[in-house]
Tab-separated table of C-alpha atoms in Angstrom:
chain	number	residue	atom	x	y	z
A	80	PHE	CA	-0.042	0.143	-0.122
A	81	LEU	CA	0.932	3.642	-0.366
A	82	GLU	CA	1.708	5.801	2.592
A	83	ARG	CA	2.082	9.365	1.585
A	84	GLY	CA	2.723	8.619	-1.744
A	85	LEU	CA	5.642	6.003	-0.840
A	86	LEU	CA	5.408	2.370	-1.258
A	87	VAL	CA	5.503	0.638	2.166
A	88	LYS	CA	7.686	-2.565	2.315
A	89	ASP	CA	7.858	-2.943	6.050
A	90	THR	CA	6.397	-6.269	6.875
A	91	ALA	CA	4.950	-5.096	10.292
A	92	GLN	CA	3.178	-2.281	8.867
A	93	LEU	CA	1.719	-4.330	6.047
A	94	SER	CA	0.205	-7.251	8.127
A	95	ARG	CA	-1.309	-4.537	10.727
A	96	LYS	CA	-3.071	-2.676	7.663
A	97	TYR	CA	-3.989	-6.045	6.243
A	98	VAL	CA	-5.436	-7.234	9.481
A	99	LYS	CA	-7.339	-4.033	9.994
A	100	SER	CA	-8.989	-4.084	6.579
A	101	MET	CA	-12.234	-5.826	5.426
A	102	ALA	CA	-10.144	-7.902	3.228
A	103	PHE	CA	-8.774	-9.880	5.965
A	104	TYR	CA	-12.161	-11.014	7.171
A	105	ILE	CA	-13.298	-12.023	3.792
A	106	ASP	CA	-10.238	-14.238	3.528
A	107	ILE	CA	-10.848	-15.706	6.703
A	108	ILE	CA	-14.440	-16.626	6.003
A	109	SER	CA	-13.716	-17.717	2.434
A	110	ILE	CA	-11.081	-20.440	3.681
A	111	VAL	CA	-13.285	-21.758	6.397
A	112	PRO	CA	-14.453	-25.180	5.347
A	113	THR	CA	-18.220	-25.270	4.258
A	114	GLN	CA	-19.055	-28.050	6.750
A	115	VAL	CA	-18.410	-25.606	9.631
A	116	PHE	CA	-21.245	-23.373	7.962
A	117	TYR	CA	-23.329	-26.631	7.569
A	118	LEU	CA	-23.057	-27.238	11.225
A	119	MET	CA	-23.852	-23.744	12.220
A	120	ALA	CA	-26.948	-23.839	10.209
A	121	GLY	CA	-27.973	-26.952	12.011
A	122	LEU	CA	-27.486	-29.423	8.999
A	123	ASP	CA	-25.498	-32.479	9.548
A	124	SER	CA	-25.012	-33.583	6.048
A	125	PRO	CA	-24.348	-31.357	2.932
A	126	THR	CA	-26.520	-33.552	0.661
A	127	PHE	CA	-29.562	-31.769	1.902
A	128	ALA	CA	-27.809	-28.470	2.567
A	129	LEU	CA	-28.451	-24.981	1.360
A	130	PRO	CA	-26.591	-24.626	-1.987
A	131	SER	CA	-26.190	-21.121	-1.233
A	132	ILE	CA	-23.643	-21.994	1.549
A	133	ARG	CA	-21.271	-23.123	-1.125
A	134	LEU	CA	-21.260	-19.389	-2.420
A	135	ILE	CA	-19.118	-18.256	0.388
A	136	LYS	CA	-16.110	-19.949	-1.638
A	137	LEU	CA	-16.636	-17.359	-4.652
A	138	MET	CA	-15.249	-14.776	-2.218
A	139	LYS	CA	-11.655	-16.050	-3.308
A	140	GLY	CA	-12.291	-14.933	-6.796
A	141	ARG	CA	-11.642	-11.163	-5.495
A	142	ARG	CA	-8.168	-12.347	-4.557
A	143	LEU	CA	-7.699	-13.907	-7.926
A	144	LEU	CA	-8.785	-10.551	-9.860
A	145	GLN	CA	-6.416	-8.857	-7.751
A	146	PHE	CA	-3.480	-11.073	-8.885
A	147	VAL	CA	-4.368	-10.748	-12.583
A	148	ASP	CA	-4.375	-6.986	-12.257
A	149	ARG	CA	-1.129	-6.895	-10.458
A	150	SER	CA	0.488	-9.325	-12.568
A	151	GLU	CA	-0.424	-7.643	-15.559
A	152	CYS	CA	0.963	-4.255	-14.600
A	153	VAL	CA	4.314	-5.882	-13.904
A	154	SER	CA	4.473	-8.103	-17.027
A	155	ASN	CA	6.522	-6.969	-19.816
A	156	TYR	CA	4.072	-8.369	-22.446
A	157	PRO	CA	0.314	-7.269	-20.804
A	158	ILE	CA	-1.329	-8.183	-24.036
A	159	LEU	CA	-0.516	-11.898	-23.480
A	160	SER	CA	-1.847	-11.876	-20.156
A	161	ARG	CA	-5.156	-10.147	-21.180
A	162	LEU	CA	-5.317	-13.178	-24.047
A	163	GLY	CA	-4.763	-15.580	-21.317
A	164	VAL	CA	-7.581	-14.300	-19.141
A	165	LEU	CA	-9.861	-14.033	-22.248
A	166	SER	CA	-9.018	-17.416	-23.263
A	167	LEU	CA	-9.675	-18.888	-19.525
A	168	SER	CA	-12.937	-16.895	-19.453
A	169	MET	CA	-14.160	-18.323	-22.725
A	170	LEU	CA	-13.327	-21.856	-21.369
A	171	LEU	CA	-15.241	-21.293	-18.209
A	172	VAL	CA	-18.421	-19.971	-20.014
A	173	MET	CA	-18.109	-22.975	-22.313
A	174	HIS	CA	-17.748	-25.296	-19.258
A	175	TRP	CA	-20.697	-23.599	-17.586
A	176	ASN	CA	-23.082	-23.920	-21.002
A	177	ALA	CA	-21.906	-27.610	-21.379
A	178	CYS	CA	-23.340	-28.483	-17.749
């Protein structure tokens, strides 16, 4: 992160800033196993569970988008990374259509 226009590289400051941010809590919730949420909802088995509980795992997608944006910025060939993202997006949509 930037502080007064300068890039902060101190790990202690970075970790304090991350723990105080909303991203930390979203990351914690997204890594909790779904079985914990099933038990909290009072469901013993995930076969009869609410499918919406699995949507919590989609919160990891935010980190993937951040990674793609940052890697595109530092890449020597950003057009190749955009082409890769486009190809993977098309494959994902084709997979969803096939299912």
